[in-house]
Coordinates of C-alpha atoms in Angstrom, one line a residue:
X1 CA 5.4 -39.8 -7.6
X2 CA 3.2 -41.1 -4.8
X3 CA 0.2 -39.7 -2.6
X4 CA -1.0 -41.4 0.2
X5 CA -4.5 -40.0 1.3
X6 CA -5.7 -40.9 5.1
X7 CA -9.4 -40.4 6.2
X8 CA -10.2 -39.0 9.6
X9 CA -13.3 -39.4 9.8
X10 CA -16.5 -36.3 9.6
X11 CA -16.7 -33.0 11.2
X12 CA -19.8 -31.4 13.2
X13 CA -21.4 -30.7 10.2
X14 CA -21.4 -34.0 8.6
X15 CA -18.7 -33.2 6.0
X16 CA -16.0 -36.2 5.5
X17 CA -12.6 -34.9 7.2
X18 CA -9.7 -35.9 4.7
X19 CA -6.3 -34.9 5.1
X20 CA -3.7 -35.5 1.8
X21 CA 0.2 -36.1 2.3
X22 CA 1.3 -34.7 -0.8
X23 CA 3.7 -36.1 -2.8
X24 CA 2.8 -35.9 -6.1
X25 CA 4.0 -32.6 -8.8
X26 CA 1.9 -29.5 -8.9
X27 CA 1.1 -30.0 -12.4
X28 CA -1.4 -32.6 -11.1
X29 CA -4.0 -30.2 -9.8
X30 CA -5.2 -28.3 -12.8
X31 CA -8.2 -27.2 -11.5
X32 CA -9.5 -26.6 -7.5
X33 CA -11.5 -29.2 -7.9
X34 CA -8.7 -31.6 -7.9
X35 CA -7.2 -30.8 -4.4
X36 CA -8.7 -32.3 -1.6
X37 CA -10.7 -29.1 -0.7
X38 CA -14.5 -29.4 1.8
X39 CA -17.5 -28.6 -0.5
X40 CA -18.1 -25.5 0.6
X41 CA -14.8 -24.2 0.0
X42 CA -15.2 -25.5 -3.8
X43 CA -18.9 -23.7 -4.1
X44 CA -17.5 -20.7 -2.2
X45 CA -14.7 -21.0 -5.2
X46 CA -17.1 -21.8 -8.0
X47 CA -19.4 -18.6 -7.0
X48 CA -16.5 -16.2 -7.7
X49 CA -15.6 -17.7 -10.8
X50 CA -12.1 -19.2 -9.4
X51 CA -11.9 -22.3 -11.6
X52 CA -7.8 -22.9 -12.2
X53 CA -5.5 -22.3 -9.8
X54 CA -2.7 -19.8 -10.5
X55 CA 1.5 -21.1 -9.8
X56 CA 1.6 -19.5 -6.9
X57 CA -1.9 -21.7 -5.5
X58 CA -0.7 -25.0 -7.7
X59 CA 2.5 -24.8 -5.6
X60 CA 2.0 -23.9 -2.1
X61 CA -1.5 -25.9 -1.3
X62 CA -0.2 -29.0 -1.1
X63 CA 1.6 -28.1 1.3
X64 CA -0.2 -25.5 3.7
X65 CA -3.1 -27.6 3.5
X66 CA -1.6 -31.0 4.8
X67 CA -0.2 -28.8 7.5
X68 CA 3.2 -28.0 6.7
X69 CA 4.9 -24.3 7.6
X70 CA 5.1 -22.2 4.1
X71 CA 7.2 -19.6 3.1
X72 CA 5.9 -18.5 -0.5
X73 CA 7.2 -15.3 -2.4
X74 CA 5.6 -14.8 -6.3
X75 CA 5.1 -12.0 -8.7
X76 CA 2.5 -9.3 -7.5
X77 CA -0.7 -10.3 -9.3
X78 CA -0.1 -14.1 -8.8
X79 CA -2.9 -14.6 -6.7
X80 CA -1.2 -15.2 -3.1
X81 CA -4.7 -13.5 -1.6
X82 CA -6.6 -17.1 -2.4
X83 CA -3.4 -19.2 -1.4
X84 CA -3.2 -18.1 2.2
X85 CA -7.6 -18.0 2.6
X86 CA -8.0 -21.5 1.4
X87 CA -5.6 -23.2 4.1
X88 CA -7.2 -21.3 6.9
X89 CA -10.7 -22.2 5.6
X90 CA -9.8 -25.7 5.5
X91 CA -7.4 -25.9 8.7
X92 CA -10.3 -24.7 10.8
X93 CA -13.2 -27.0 8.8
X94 CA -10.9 -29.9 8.9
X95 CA -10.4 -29.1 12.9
X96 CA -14.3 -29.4 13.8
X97 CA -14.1 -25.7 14.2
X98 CA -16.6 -23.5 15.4
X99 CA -17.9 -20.4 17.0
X100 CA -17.5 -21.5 20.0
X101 CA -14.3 -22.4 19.9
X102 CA -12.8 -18.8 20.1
X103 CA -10.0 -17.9 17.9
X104 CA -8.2 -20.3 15.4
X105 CA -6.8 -18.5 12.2
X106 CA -4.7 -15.1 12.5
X107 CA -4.3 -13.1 9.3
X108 CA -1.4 -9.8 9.5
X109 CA -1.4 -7.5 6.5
X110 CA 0.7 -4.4 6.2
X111 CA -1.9 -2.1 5.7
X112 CA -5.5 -1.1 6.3
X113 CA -6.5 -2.0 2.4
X114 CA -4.9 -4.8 2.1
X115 CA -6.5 -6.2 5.6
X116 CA -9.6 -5.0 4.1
X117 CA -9.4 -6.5 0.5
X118 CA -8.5 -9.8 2.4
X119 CA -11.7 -9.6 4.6
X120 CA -14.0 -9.4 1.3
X121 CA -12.5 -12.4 -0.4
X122 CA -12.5 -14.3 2.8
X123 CA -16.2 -13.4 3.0
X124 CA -16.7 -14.0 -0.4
X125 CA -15.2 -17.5 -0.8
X126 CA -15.7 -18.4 3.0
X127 CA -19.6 -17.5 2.8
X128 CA -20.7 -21.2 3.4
X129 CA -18.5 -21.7 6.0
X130 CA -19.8 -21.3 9.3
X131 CA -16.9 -19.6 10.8
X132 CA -17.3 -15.9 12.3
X133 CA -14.3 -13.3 10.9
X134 CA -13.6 -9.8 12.4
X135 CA -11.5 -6.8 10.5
X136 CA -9.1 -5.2 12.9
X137 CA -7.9 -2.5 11.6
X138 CA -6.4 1.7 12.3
X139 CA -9.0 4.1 12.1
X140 CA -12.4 2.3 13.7
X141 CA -14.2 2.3 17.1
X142 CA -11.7 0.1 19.5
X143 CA -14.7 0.0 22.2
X144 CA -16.9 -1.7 19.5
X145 CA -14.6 -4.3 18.9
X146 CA -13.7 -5.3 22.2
X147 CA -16.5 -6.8 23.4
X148 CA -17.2 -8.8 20.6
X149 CA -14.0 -10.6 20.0
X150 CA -14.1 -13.2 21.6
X151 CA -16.5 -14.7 19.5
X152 CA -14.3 -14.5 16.8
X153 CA -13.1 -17.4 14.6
X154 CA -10.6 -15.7 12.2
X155 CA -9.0 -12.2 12.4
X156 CA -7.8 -10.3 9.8
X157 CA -5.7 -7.0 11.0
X158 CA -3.0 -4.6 10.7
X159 CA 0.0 -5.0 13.0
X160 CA -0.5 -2.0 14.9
X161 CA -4.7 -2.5 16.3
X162 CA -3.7 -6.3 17.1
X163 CA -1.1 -5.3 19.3
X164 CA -3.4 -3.0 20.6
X165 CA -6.1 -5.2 21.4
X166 CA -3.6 -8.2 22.6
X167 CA -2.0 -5.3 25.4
X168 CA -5.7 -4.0 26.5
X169 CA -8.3 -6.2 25.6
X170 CA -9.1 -9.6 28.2
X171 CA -11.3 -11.2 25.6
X172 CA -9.0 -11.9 23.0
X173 CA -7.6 -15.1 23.4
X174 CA -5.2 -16.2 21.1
X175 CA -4.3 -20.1 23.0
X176 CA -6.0 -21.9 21.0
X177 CA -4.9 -20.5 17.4
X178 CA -4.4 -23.1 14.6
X179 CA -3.3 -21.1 12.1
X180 CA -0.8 -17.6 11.7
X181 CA -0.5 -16.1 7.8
X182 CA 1.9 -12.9 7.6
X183 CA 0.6 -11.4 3.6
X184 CA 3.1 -9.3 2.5
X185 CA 5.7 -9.8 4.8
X186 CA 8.2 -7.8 3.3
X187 CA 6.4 -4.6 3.3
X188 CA 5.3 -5.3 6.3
X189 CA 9.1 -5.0 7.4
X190 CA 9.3 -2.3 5.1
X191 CA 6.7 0.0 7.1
X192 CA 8.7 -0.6 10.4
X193 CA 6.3 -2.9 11.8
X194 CA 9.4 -5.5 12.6
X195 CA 9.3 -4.7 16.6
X196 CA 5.2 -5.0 16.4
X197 CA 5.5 -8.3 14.6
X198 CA 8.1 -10.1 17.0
X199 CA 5.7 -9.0 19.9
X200 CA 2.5 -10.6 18.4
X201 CA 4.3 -13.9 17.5
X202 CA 5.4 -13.8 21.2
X203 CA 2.3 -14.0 22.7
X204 CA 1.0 -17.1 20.2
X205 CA 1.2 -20.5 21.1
X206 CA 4.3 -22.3 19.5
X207 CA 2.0 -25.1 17.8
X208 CA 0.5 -23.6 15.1
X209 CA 0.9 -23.9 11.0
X210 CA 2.3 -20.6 9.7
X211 CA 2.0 -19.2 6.5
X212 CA 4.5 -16.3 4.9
X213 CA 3.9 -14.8 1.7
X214 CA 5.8 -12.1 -0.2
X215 CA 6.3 -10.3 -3.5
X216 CA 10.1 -10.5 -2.6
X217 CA 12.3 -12.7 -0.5
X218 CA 14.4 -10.0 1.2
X219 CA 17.3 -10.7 4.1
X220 CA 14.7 -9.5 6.8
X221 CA 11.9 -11.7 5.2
X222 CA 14.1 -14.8 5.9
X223 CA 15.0 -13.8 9.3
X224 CA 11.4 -13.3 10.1
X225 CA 10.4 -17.2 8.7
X226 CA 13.4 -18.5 11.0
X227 CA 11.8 -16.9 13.5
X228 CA 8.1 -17.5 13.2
X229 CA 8.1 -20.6 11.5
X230 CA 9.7 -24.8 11.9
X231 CA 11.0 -26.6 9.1
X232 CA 8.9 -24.7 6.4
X233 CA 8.8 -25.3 2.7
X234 CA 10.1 -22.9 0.7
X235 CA 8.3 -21.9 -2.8
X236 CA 9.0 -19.5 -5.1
X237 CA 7.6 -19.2 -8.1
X238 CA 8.8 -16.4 -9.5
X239 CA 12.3 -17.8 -9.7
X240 CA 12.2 -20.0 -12.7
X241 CA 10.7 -17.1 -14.6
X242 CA 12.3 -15.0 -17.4
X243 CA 11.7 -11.8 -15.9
X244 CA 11.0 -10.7 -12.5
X245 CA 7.8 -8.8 -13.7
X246 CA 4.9 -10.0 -15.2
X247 CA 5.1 -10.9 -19.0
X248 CA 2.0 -9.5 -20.0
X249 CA 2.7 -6.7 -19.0
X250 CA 4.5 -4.0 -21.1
X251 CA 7.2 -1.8 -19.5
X252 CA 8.6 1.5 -20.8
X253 CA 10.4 4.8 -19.4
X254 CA 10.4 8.1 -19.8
X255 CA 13.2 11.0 -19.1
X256 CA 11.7 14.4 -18.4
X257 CA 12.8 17.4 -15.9
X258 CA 11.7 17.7 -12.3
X259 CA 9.3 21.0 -13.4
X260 CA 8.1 18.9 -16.0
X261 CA 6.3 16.3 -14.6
X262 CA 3.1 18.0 -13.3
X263 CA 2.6 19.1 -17.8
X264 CA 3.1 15.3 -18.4
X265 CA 1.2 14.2 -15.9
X266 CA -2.0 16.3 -16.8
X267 CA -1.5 15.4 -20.7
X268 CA -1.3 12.3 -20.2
X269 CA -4.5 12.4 -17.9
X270 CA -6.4 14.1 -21.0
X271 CA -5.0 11.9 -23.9
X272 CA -5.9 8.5 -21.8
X273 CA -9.5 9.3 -20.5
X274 CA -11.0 6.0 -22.0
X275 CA -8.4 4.0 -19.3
X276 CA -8.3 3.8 -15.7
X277 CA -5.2 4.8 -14.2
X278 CA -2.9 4.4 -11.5
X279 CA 0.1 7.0 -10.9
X280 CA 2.2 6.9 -7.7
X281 CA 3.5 10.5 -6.1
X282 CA 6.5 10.2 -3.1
X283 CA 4.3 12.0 -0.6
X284 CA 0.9 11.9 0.8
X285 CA 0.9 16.2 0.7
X286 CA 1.8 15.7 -3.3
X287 CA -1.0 13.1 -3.4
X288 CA -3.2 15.3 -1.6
X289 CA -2.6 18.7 -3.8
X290 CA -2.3 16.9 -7.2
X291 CA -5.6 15.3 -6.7
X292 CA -7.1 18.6 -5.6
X293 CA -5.6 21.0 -8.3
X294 CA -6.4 18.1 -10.6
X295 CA -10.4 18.2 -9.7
X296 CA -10.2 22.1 -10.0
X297 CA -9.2 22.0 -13.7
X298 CA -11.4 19.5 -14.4
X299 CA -9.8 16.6 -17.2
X300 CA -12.8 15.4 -18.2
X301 CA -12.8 12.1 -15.9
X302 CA -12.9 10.9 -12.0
X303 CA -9.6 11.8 -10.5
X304 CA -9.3 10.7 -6.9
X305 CA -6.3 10.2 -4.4
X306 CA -5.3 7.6 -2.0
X307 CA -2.6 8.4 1.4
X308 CA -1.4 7.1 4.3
X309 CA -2.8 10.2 6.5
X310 CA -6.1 10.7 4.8
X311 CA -9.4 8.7 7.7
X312 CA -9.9 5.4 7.3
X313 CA -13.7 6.1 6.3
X314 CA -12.3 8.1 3.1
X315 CA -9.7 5.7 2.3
X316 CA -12.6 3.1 2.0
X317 CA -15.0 5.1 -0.1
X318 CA -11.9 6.1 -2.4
X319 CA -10.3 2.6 -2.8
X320 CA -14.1 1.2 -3.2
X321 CA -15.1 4.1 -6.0
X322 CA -12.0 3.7 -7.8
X323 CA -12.6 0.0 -8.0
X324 CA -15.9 0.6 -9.6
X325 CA -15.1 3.2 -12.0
X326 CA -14.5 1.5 -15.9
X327 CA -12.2 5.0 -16.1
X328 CA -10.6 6.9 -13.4
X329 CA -7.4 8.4 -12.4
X330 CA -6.4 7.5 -9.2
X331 CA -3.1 9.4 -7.4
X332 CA -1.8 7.9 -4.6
X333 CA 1.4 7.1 -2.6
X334 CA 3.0 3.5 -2.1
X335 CA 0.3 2.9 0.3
X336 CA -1.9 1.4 -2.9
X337 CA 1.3 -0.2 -4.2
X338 CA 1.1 -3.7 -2.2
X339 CA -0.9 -6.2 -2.2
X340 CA -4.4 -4.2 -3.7
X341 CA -6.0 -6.0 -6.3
X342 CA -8.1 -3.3 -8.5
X343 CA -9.9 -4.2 -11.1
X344 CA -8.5 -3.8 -14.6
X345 CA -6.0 -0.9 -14.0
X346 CA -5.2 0.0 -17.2
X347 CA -1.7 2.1 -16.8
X348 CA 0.4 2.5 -13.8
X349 CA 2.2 5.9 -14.0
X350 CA 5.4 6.0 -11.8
X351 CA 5.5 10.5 -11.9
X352 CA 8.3 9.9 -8.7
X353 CA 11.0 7.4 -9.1
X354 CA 10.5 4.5 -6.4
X355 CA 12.7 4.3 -3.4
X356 CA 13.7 0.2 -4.7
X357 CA 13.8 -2.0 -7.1
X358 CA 11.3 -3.8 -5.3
X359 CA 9.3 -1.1 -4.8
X360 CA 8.8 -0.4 -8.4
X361 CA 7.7 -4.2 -8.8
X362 CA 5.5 -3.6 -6.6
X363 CA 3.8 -0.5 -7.8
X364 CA 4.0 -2.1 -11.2
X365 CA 1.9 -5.0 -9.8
X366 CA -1.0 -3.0 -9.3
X367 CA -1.8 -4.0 -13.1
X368 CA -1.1 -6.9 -15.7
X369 CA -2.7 -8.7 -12.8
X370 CA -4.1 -12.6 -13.6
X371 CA -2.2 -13.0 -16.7
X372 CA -4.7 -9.4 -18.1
X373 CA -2.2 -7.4 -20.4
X374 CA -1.4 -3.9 -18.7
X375 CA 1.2 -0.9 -19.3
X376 CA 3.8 0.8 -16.9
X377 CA 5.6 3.7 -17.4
X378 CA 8.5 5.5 -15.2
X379 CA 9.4 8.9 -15.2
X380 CA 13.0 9.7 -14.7
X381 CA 15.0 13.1 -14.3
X382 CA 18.2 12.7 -16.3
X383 CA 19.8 12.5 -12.8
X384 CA 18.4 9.6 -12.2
X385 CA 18.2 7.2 -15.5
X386 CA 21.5 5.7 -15.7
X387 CA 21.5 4.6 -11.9
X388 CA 17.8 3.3 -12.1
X389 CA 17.6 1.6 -15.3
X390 CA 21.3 0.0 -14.3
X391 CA 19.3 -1.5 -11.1
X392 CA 16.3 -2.7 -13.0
X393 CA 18.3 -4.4 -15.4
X394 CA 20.5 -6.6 -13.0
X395 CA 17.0 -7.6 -11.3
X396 CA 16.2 -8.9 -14.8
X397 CA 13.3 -6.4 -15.9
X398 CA 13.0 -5.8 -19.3
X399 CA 11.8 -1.9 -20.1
X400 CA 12.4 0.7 -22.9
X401 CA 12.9 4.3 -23.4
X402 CA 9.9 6.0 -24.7
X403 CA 10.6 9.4 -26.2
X404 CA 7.0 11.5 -25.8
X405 CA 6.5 14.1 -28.6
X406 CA 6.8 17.9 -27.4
X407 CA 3.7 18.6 -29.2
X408 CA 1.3 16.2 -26.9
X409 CA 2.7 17.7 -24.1
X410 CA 0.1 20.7 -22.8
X411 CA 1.5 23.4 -20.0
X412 CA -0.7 24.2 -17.3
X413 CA 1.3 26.3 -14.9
X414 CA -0.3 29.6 -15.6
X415 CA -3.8 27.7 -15.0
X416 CA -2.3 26.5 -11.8
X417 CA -1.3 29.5 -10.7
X418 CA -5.1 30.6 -11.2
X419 CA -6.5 28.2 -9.2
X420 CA -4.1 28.8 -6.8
X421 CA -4.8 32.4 -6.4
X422 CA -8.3 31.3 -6.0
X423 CA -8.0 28.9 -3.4
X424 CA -5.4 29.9 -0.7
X425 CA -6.2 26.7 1.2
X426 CA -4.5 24.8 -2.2
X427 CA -1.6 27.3 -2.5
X428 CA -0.8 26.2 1.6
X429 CA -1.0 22.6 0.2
X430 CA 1.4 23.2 -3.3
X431 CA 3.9 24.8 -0.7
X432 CA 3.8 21.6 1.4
X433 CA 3.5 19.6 -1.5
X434 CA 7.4 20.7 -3.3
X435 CA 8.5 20.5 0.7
X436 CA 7.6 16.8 1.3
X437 CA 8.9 15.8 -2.1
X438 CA 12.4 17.6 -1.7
X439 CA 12.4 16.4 2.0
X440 CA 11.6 12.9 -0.1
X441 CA 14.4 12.8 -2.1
X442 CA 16.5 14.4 0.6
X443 CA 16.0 11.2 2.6
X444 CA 16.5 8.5 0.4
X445 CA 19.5 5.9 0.8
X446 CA 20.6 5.7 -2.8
X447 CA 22.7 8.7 -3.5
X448 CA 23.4 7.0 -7.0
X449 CA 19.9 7.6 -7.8
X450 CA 18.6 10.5 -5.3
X451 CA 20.4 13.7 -5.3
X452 CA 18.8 16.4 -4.1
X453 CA 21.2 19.2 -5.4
X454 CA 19.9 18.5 -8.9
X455 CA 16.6 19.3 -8.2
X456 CA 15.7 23.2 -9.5
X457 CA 13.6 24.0 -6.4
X458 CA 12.5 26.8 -8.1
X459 CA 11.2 25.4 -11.6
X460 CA 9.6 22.8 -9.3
X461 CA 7.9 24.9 -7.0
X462 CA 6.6 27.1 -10.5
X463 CA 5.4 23.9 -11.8
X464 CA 3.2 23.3 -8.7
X465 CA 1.7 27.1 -9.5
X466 CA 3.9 29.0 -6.6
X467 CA 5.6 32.1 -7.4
X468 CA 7.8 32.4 -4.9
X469 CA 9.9 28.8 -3.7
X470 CA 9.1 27.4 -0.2
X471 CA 11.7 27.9 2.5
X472 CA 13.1 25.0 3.7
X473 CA 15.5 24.5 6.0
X474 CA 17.5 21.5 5.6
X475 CA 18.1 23.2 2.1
X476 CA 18.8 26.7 3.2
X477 CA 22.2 26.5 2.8
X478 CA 22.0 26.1 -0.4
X479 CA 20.5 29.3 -0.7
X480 CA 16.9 28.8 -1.3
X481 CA 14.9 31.7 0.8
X482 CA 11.3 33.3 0.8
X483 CA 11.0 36.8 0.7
X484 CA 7.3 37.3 2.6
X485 CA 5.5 40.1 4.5
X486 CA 5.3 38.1 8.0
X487 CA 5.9 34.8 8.7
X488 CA 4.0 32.5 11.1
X489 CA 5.6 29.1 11.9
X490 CA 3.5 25.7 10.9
X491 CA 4.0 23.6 13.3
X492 CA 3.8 20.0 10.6
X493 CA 5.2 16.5 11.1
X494 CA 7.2 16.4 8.3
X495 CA 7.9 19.4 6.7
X496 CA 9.9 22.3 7.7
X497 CA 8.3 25.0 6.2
X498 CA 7.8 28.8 6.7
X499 CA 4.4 29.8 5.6
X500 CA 3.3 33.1 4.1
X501 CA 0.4 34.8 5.7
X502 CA -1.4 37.8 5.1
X503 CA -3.7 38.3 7.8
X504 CA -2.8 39.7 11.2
X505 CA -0.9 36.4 12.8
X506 CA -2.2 37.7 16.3
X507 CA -5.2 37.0 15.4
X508 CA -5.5 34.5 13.1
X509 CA -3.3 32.1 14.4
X510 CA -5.9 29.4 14.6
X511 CA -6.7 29.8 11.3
X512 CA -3.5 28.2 10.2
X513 CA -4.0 25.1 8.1
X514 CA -7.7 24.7 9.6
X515 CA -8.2 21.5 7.4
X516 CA -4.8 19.9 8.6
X517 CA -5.7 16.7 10.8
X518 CA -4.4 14.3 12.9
X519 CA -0.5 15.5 14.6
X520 CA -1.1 19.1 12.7
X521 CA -4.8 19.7 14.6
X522 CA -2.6 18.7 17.7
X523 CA -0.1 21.4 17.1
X524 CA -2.3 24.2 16.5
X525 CA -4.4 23.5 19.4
X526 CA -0.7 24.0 21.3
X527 CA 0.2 27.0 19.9
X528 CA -3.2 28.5 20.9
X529 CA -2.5 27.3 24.7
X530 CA -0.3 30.5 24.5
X531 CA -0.3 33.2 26.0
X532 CA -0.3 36.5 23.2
X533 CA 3.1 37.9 24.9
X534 CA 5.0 34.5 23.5
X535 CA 3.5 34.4 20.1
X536 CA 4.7 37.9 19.6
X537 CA 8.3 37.1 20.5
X538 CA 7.9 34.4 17.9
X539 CA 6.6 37.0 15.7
X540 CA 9.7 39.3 16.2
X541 CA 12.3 36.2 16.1
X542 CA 11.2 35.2 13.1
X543 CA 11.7 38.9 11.9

């Protein structure tokens, strides 16, 4: 094979322009060193101890960086972070860019850690570079940013505070970009951002290099690169390997009642505090109270929790804490299960079976990242194993049944119930918590694997510390009640639940779920807009 290599001449900066036409196999660059990268790239490379590259990087470079459209989809852990920052570092050096010529490289990640995680590396790698880069993400002072964008050479954002920012703001200017890269495309379709996504590519210009990356190649991942992209390349690395997963890393399942889980989960908390841990919960109100009743009974290491509704400033300090921590548990929901590179995750814990197969690879990825070894383990109700492990078999991933001995296995419920007792504000959270998660199941598309009717509502609301079950409507008819003293409506986004109060509800109203934030602070504000005649008819319908 042949390689032609044309010389353009040198940038502002002195540097020697060179632009490769590749043609020769992958297995000719065996180190960074050997593609046709600027020098400060390399000693932004050699700093952070990137010497080989991984598949993933061997196979897409040559192409993204002489120019060519990519689409690229490879195992999670690959390293597709470094494979989309190198070709915009390059595409803008190689351009003469600089900060005065406004915006050149746009980067879209599905969520706010991800966007961030991508910032840091860029920084880190990019350091010598003298290009200017601006995190636009959910959560932060819009004001602050507006003014000072258009001074910016590379964006790296969610969806959502783009958008916002291209309908609003007059100083982002996004004619002359060079360079689009959409990371994790496919949860980015996932998440619903497909209508965002199709608006943002609409207002970019039409000659530009674009750059897709995903875990999976899914029917709405192709239809976005026909959309967003000319004549790309197509690599896929994870096809020509023997298993869809990882092969360092060790895969095993476990069956185990619905009112079980919350006993396994805390043993095996206490039997793996040498480790840090990663286990994934189906709602952020079961993230939420786990982590909390968690803390309260103290295991004996950091236990922290990761959501979708928690601030943006906690979400930081949690997903930067965790990183840190040589042994931590960290319960979270699927909004740590794409693209977030933590360092040496030990054990990824599955308590909730995923909505996917491709969300469990995902979730999975979260450890046995860079060829390290790591563990996985699924819990399944016996509702659910045949249907599950069926799937993950025809998508070629190799796990076994593990049978966990009775006598590791520690009970906790009457010490939940306890700290429930103790702290009200928890038991309003463990009610919420066994609504979202039946509401969870209630929801999902694969029947095969999802029925709700097997779920003992009342074991599982026991297991959570609650003595009496949660009412719920969308279940009522299958006979599940509350027997209460009064009842005052919480008005909540996504659950339909009755909550117990003891207090006078004339009274107290505004003391209904005084920590809630976000759409449940905008409710109770509502409610107390009232006059005191309506809330008592409430008070008597619901009588």
């Amino acid at each position: 094979m042949r390689g032609t290599l044309d010389i353009e001449g040198r940038n502002s900066g002195g540097d020697m322009i060179v632009i490769y036409c590749f043609q020769v196999s992958p297995a000719t660059f065996k180190t960074f060193t050997d593609f046709p990268l600027s020098s400060r790239t390399l000693r932004g490379l050699e700093e952070c101890d990137y010497e080989e590259p991984t598949d993933i990087q061997r196979e897409s470079l040559p192409f993204s960086l002489s120019g060519s459209d990519v689409v690229g989809a490879a195992k999670t852990g690959s390293g597709k972070t470094l494979a989309l920052i190198i070709p915009v570092l390059e595409s803008l050096w190689s351009s003469g860019w600089s900060n005065y010529c406004g915006l050149g490289a746009l980067i879209i990640s599905p969520t706010r850690e991800l966007a961030l995680q991508t910032f840091t590396v860029m920084n880190n790698v990019g350091k010598y570079h003298e290009f200017s880069c601006a995190l636009l993400i959910g959560g932060t002072d819009v004001d602050y940013e507006r003014n000072r964008l258009g001074r910016v050479n590379i964006i790296i954002c969610t969806p959502g505070r783009l958008l916002q920012h291209m309908d609003e703001n007059e100083h982002l200017l996004c004619d002359q970009l060079q360079i689009l890269v959409l990371d994790e495309a496919d949860r980015m379709l996932d998440l619903g951002f497909s209508q965002q996504v199709n608006a943002i590519i609409a207002n970019l210009p039409r000659e530009r290099q674009t750059l897709l990356f995903s875990a999976t190649q899914t029917r709405n991942v192709k239809d976005l690169s026909r959309v967003c992209t000319k004549d790309p390349v197509f690599v896929s690395v994870h096809e020509r390997c023997a298993h869809a997963t990882p092969d360092c890393l060790v895969q095993s399942y476990m069956v185990c009642e619905e009112q079980d889980k919350v006993n396994t989960m805390w043993s095996f908390i206490v039997n793996h505090k040498k480790f840090k841990t990663l286990m994934f919960v189906s709602s952020c109100k079961q993230a939420r109270f786990l982590t909390g009743a968690f803390c309260h009974l103290r295991p004996g290491l950091p236990v922290m929790g990761l959501w979708g509704t928690m601030n943006q400033k906690k979400r930081v300090d949690v997903f930067q804490k965790f990183e840190n921590k040589e042994a931590a548990v960290m319960i979270a929901t699927d909004v740590a299960s794409r693209g977030l590179d933590f360092s040496d995750v030990d054990w990824v814990v599955q308590v909730d079976c995923p909505a996917s197969v491709e969300d469990y690879i995902h979730r999975v990825g979260r450890t046995a990242r860079m060829n390290q070894k790591g563990h996985a383990v699924l819990i399944l109700t016996p509702s659910q194993e045949e249907a599950m492990i069926l799937a993950l078999s025809r998508a070629n991933i190799p796990i076994e049944k593990q049978i966990a001995d009775p006598r590791a296995i520690v009970d906790i419920q009457a010490k939940m119930q306890a700290t429930l007792s103790q702290f009200p504000e928890l038991n309003q959270n463990a009610q919420k918590s066994v609504v979202a998660y039946l509401r969870s199941v209630y929801m999902m598309r694969n029947k095969k694997v999802f029925d709700v009717a097997s779920v003992d509502a009342g074991a599982l609301a026991a297991s959570y510390g609650l003595v009496i079950v949660p009412r719920v409507r969308f279940l009522s008819k299958k006979g599940i009640s509350v027997k209460v003293e009064c009842l005052a409506l919480l008005a909540d986004e996504s659950d339909d639940i009755l909550v117990v109060k003891k207090k006078d509800v004339f009274n107290s109203l505004s003391a209904v779920d005084e920590q809630a934030s976000g759409q449940e602070n905008y409710y109770a504000l509502f409610l107390q807009s009232f006059s005191i005649h309506f809330i008592y008819v409430i008070f008597v319908f619901l009588l």
